[in-house]
Structures are given as C-alpha cells and as structure tokens.
Short mmCIF file of C-alpha atoms in Angstrom, two decimals:
data_model
loop_
_atom_site.label_atom_id
_atom_site.label_comp_id
_atom_site.label_asym_id
_atom_site.label_seq_id
_atom_site.Cartn_x
_atom_site.Cartn_y
_atom_site.Cartn_z
CA LEU I 1 -14.98 9.74 6.97
CA GLN I 2 -15.72 13.43 7.34
CA VAL I 3 -18.81 15.00 5.79
CA ASN I 4 -18.07 18.66 5.13
CA ASN I 5 -20.68 21.39 4.76
CA ASN I 6 -19.13 22.47 1.46
CA GLY I 7 -20.22 19.44 -0.58
CA VAL I 8 -17.19 17.22 0.10
CA VAL I 9 -16.67 13.86 1.83
CA SER I 10 -13.06 13.62 3.01
CA PHE I 11 -10.94 10.97 4.68
CA GLY I 12 -9.12 11.71 7.92
CA MET I 13 -9.32 15.51 7.76
CA MET I 14 -11.86 18.28 7.45
CA VAL I 15 -11.98 20.35 4.28
CA ARG I 16 -12.71 23.95 5.22
CA GLU I 17 -11.81 25.28 1.75
CA PHE I 18 -14.94 26.67 0.05
CA THR I 19 -13.28 27.62 -3.25
CA PRO I 20 -13.35 24.53 -5.49
CA LYS I 21 -10.10 23.53 -7.15
CA PRO I 22 -9.57 21.13 -10.07
CA PHE I 23 -8.25 17.64 -9.28
CA PRO I 24 -5.58 16.42 -8.63
CA LEU I 25 -5.06 18.42 -5.45
CA PRO I 26 -1.70 19.04 -3.81
CA GLY I 27 -1.08 17.52 -0.39
CA HIS I 28 -2.33 13.96 -0.99
CA HIS I 29 -5.83 14.45 0.43
CA PRO I 30 -8.31 11.86 -0.82
CA PHE I 31 -11.83 13.11 -1.12
CA VAL I 32 -15.09 12.73 -2.93
CA ALA I 33 -16.89 15.86 -4.12
CA PRO I 34 -20.45 15.54 -5.38
CA TYR I 35 -20.70 19.37 -5.47
CA TRP I 36 -17.78 21.24 -3.91
CA ALA I 37 -19.04 24.80 -3.46
CA ASP I 38 -19.69 27.42 -0.78
CA VAL I 39 -22.73 25.85 0.90
CA ASP I 40 -24.27 27.85 3.75
CA THR I 41 -26.73 25.79 5.80
CA CYS I 42 -27.29 28.76 8.16
CA LEU I 43 -29.24 30.30 5.27
CA GLY I 44 -31.13 27.09 4.49
CA GLY I 45 -30.98 23.34 4.14
CA ASP I 46 -29.56 20.36 6.00
CA VAL I 47 -26.75 17.85 5.61
CA PHE I 48 -27.50 14.24 6.61
CA TYR I 49 -25.23 11.21 6.59
CA ARG I 50 -25.30 7.58 7.70
CA GLN I 51 -23.51 4.27 7.35
CA SER I 52 -25.75 1.37 6.48
CA ARG I 53 -25.86 -2.36 5.91
CA ASP I 54 -29.62 -2.24 5.32
CA PRO I 55 -30.40 -5.05 2.83
CA GLN I 56 -33.03 -3.01 0.97
CA LEU I 57 -30.65 -0.10 0.46
CA LEU I 58 -27.87 -2.46 -0.70
CA VAL I 59 -30.15 -4.19 -3.23
CA ARG I 60 -31.18 -0.81 -4.62
CA LEU I 61 -27.56 0.31 -4.75
CA ALA I 62 -26.52 -2.86 -6.57
CA ARG I 63 -29.19 -2.11 -9.18
CA ASP I 64 -28.16 1.56 -9.50
CA LEU I 65 -24.48 0.65 -9.84
CA ALA I 66 -24.92 -2.23 -12.32
CA PRO I 67 -24.56 0.03 -15.43
CA ALA I 68 -21.15 1.23 -14.14
CA VAL I 69 -19.63 -2.24 -14.62
CA PRO I 70 -18.37 -3.36 -18.05
CA PRO I 71 -20.25 -6.30 -19.63
CA GLY I 72 -18.76 -9.58 -18.47
CA ASP I 73 -17.55 -8.21 -15.13
CA PRO I 74 -19.36 -9.47 -12.02
CA PRO I 75 -22.24 -7.16 -11.03
CA PRO I 76 -21.76 -4.95 -7.96
CA GLN I 77 -22.90 -6.58 -4.70
CA PRO I 78 -22.17 -3.96 -2.02
CA THR I 79 -22.31 -5.08 1.62
CA TRP I 80 -21.76 -1.60 3.12
CA ALA I 81 -22.79 1.92 2.18
CA PHE I 82 -22.15 5.43 3.39
CA VAL I 83 -24.74 8.00 2.29
CA ALA I 84 -24.30 11.78 2.59
CA THR I 85 -27.12 14.07 1.46
CA TRP I 86 -27.13 17.85 1.11
CA ASP I 87 -30.84 18.64 1.17
CA ARG I 88 -32.06 21.98 -0.20
CA VAL I 89 -28.88 23.80 0.82
CA ALA I 90 -28.33 27.52 0.25
CA TYR I 91 -25.14 29.30 -0.82
CA PHE I 92 -22.97 31.75 1.09
CA GLY I 93 -24.24 35.32 0.76
CA ALA I 94 -27.53 34.24 -0.81
CA ALA I 95 -30.01 37.05 -1.43
CA SER I 96 -32.45 34.56 -2.97
CA ASP I 97 -34.17 31.33 -1.95
CA LYS I 98 -32.27 29.22 -4.51
CA VAL I 99 -31.21 25.83 -3.12
CA ASN I 100 -29.44 22.65 -4.26
CA THR I 101 -30.05 18.99 -3.44
CA PHE I 102 -27.34 16.39 -4.07
CA GLN I 103 -25.94 13.20 -2.61
CA ALA I 104 -22.79 11.08 -2.48
CA VAL I 105 -22.93 7.34 -1.82
CA LEU I 106 -19.84 5.24 -1.12
CA ALA I 107 -20.45 1.53 -1.55
CA SER I 108 -18.18 -1.47 -1.09
CA ASP I 109 -18.19 -5.26 -0.81
CA GLY I 110 -14.82 -5.13 0.95
CA VAL I 111 -12.90 -5.42 -2.35
CA THR I 112 -14.58 -3.34 -5.02
CA CYS I 113 -15.55 0.24 -4.18
CA PHE I 114 -17.91 2.58 -5.95
CA VAL I 115 -18.88 6.22 -5.65
CA LEU I 116 -22.37 7.22 -6.73
CA PHE I 117 -23.49 10.84 -7.14
CA ASN I 118 -27.19 11.66 -7.25
CA TYR I 119 -28.38 15.15 -8.18
CA GLY I 120 -31.78 16.65 -7.55
CA ASP I 121 -32.55 20.25 -8.41
CA LEU I 122 -29.40 22.37 -8.75
CA GLN I 123 -30.37 26.05 -8.68
CA TRP I 124 -27.00 27.68 -7.90
CA THR I 125 -23.30 27.16 -8.62
CA THR I 126 -21.38 29.79 -6.63
CA GLY I 127 -21.35 31.69 -3.31
CA ILE I 128 -20.44 35.38 -3.12
CA ALA I 129 -16.94 34.71 -1.67
CA ASN I 130 -16.17 33.06 -5.03
CA GLN I 131 -17.51 36.06 -6.96
CA GLY I 132 -20.99 34.60 -7.39
CA ASP I 133 -23.98 36.89 -7.80
CA PRO I 134 -25.94 37.10 -4.50
CA HIS I 135 -29.30 37.10 -6.36
CA THR I 136 -28.68 34.34 -8.92
CA GLY I 137 -26.02 32.17 -7.20
CA LEU I 138 -24.24 32.02 -10.57
CA GLY I 139 -20.97 33.35 -12.02
CA GLY I 140 -17.54 33.51 -10.40
CA ILE I 141 -15.90 30.12 -9.74
CA PRO I 142 -18.64 27.46 -10.09
CA ALA I 143 -18.76 24.17 -8.18
CA GLN I 144 -16.44 21.20 -8.74
CA ALA I 145 -17.57 17.56 -8.92
CA GLY I 146 -15.45 14.42 -8.98
CA PHE I 147 -12.99 12.56 -6.80
CA ASN I 148 -9.35 12.81 -5.84
CA SER I 149 -7.48 9.70 -4.66
CA GLY I 150 -4.64 11.68 -3.12
CA ASP I 151 -1.93 9.92 -5.17
CA ASP I 152 -1.80 12.58 -7.95
CA VAL I 153 -2.55 9.81 -10.49
CA HIS I 154 -6.12 8.65 -9.90
CA TYR I 155 -8.64 11.46 -9.98
CA TYR I 156 -11.59 12.53 -12.05
CA ASN I 157 -13.15 15.91 -12.80
CA VAL I 158 -16.77 15.43 -13.85
CA PRO I 159 -17.25 17.22 -17.20
CA GLY I 160 -18.53 20.76 -16.66
CA SER I 161 -16.84 21.17 -13.26
CA ARG I 162 -15.89 24.76 -12.42
CA THR I 163 -17.88 26.00 -15.40
CA PRO I 164 -21.54 27.09 -15.59
CA ALA I 165 -22.30 23.61 -17.05
CA VAL I 166 -21.89 22.09 -13.56
CA GLN I 167 -25.48 23.19 -12.89
CA SER I 168 -26.63 20.70 -15.55
CA LEU I 169 -25.34 17.64 -13.61
CA SER I 170 -28.94 16.83 -12.69
CA HIS I 171 -29.75 16.45 -16.41
CA ARG I 172 -26.56 14.60 -17.41
CA SER I 173 -25.18 11.17 -16.48
CA ASN I 174 -22.47 8.63 -17.26
CA LEU I 175 -25.03 5.84 -16.73
CA GLY I 176 -27.88 6.97 -18.96
CA VAL I 177 -30.00 8.01 -15.93
CA PRO I 178 -30.23 11.82 -15.73
CA GLY I 179 -28.76 13.10 -12.46
CA ARG I 180 -26.89 9.88 -11.61
CA TRP I 181 -23.13 9.36 -11.94
CA ALA I 182 -21.17 6.30 -10.79
CA PHE I 183 -17.47 5.48 -10.64
CA ARG I 184 -15.56 2.40 -9.61
CA VAL I 185 -12.79 3.76 -7.41
CA ASP I 186 -10.86 0.78 -6.02
CA HIS I 187 -8.88 0.79 -9.25
CA PHE I 188 -10.22 4.15 -10.40
CA GLU I 189 -12.25 3.63 -13.53
CA ALA I 190 -13.73 6.87 -14.74
CA THR I 191 -16.72 5.67 -16.73
CA GLU I 192 -17.40 8.10 -19.55
CA GLY I 193 -20.59 6.16 -20.18
CA PRO I 194 -23.27 6.26 -22.86
CA PRO I 195 -23.99 9.39 -24.90
CA GLU I 196 -25.96 12.16 -23.20
CA THR I 197 -29.67 11.52 -22.78
CA PRO I 198 -31.69 14.00 -24.85
CA HIS I 199 -33.84 16.34 -22.71
#
C-alpha cells in the first residue's frame, strides 16, 4: 500500500498525478481516493497512516460499517485495518490558510473488504496547477473521490466528484452519517444509501 500526498491510497505504485481524473482509469491501477487533489503539505498539514489490529479500533469500525451491509447479510467483523489521514492539509499555490481534513480506512476480515471515507472540514477543492484560485482554493478542476479497481469494470465516482459539490462531502453520506461514506469492495458494491440528511 502506498499513501500518496495527493489524497490517494494506491497499490504497488506511487501516484504522482495531482490532476484528478474520473474513474475508470487507463492502465489498470487500483486505488482508493478519499480526496484526490493537489495537496501541498509544505504549505501546511500532515499525512499519517498505520496498519492496525487494535480490538477497540476494529469494534468501532464494525459499528461504523454496519449500515453499509444489506439487511440479512452478516455484519462486518474486520480483523485488520489500514488508516490514512490527511490532517489540515493545504493546497498547491495556496495564498490563504484554507485546509482540508479527510481519511480513508481499508478494513477486511480476510474475505470481505470495505473502504470507509471520513471527511472533516473541507475548505478547498483545487490547487493552482489545476486552475484553482490561490485565495479561495476553488474553481478549475475540483477533487475526485471514489475508488478504481483497475479492471475497468468495478469503480465508483462519489457523486459531486470533479465538481464544486465535492466540497460538500463532509455534509453528505451514503450511510446517513454526514461526512461518512462506506463501500464494500471485495465484490464492489457501490452503496447509494439512504436519502441525503437535511442540514
């Protein structure tokens, strides 16, 4: 697993590309993108990641993932997790102190696999190399969220990706919990989920 500065977790290769593209991607590269955009940690913020089998974390994850499973299916019981957090990260060319906080969690019991996205405050969508405004961090080509299996068949673009609406991921959900999105990815179920929660 490779945690990339630009809001992407990839498998077997780094992703240096800072201009988000819609899925599916050419070249059969599987990756998970909580917020693929031109992050610049030199201007602010940190990226943390860890693998864990901590029982407390796994219990919490099982609870968070439960709404992603159809009624009648066995509830998620992950035995392993990988957590990557982009904490208060700035954007390339920022002439403001706007920052974003978001997280990707990969969870598995060895058979079923889930991806969980958690969004804190999202204050920007675009760096200046993607025609974003240096003062607002908006405009140009906004961030992409979703996952790409690399087989050109199983992929998911979270609604609002590469549009200004991507900034509202922290208020939207496919689980009924604002800022939280979950997907079962071992057989690639894109859960559209309950209707939007009113703000």
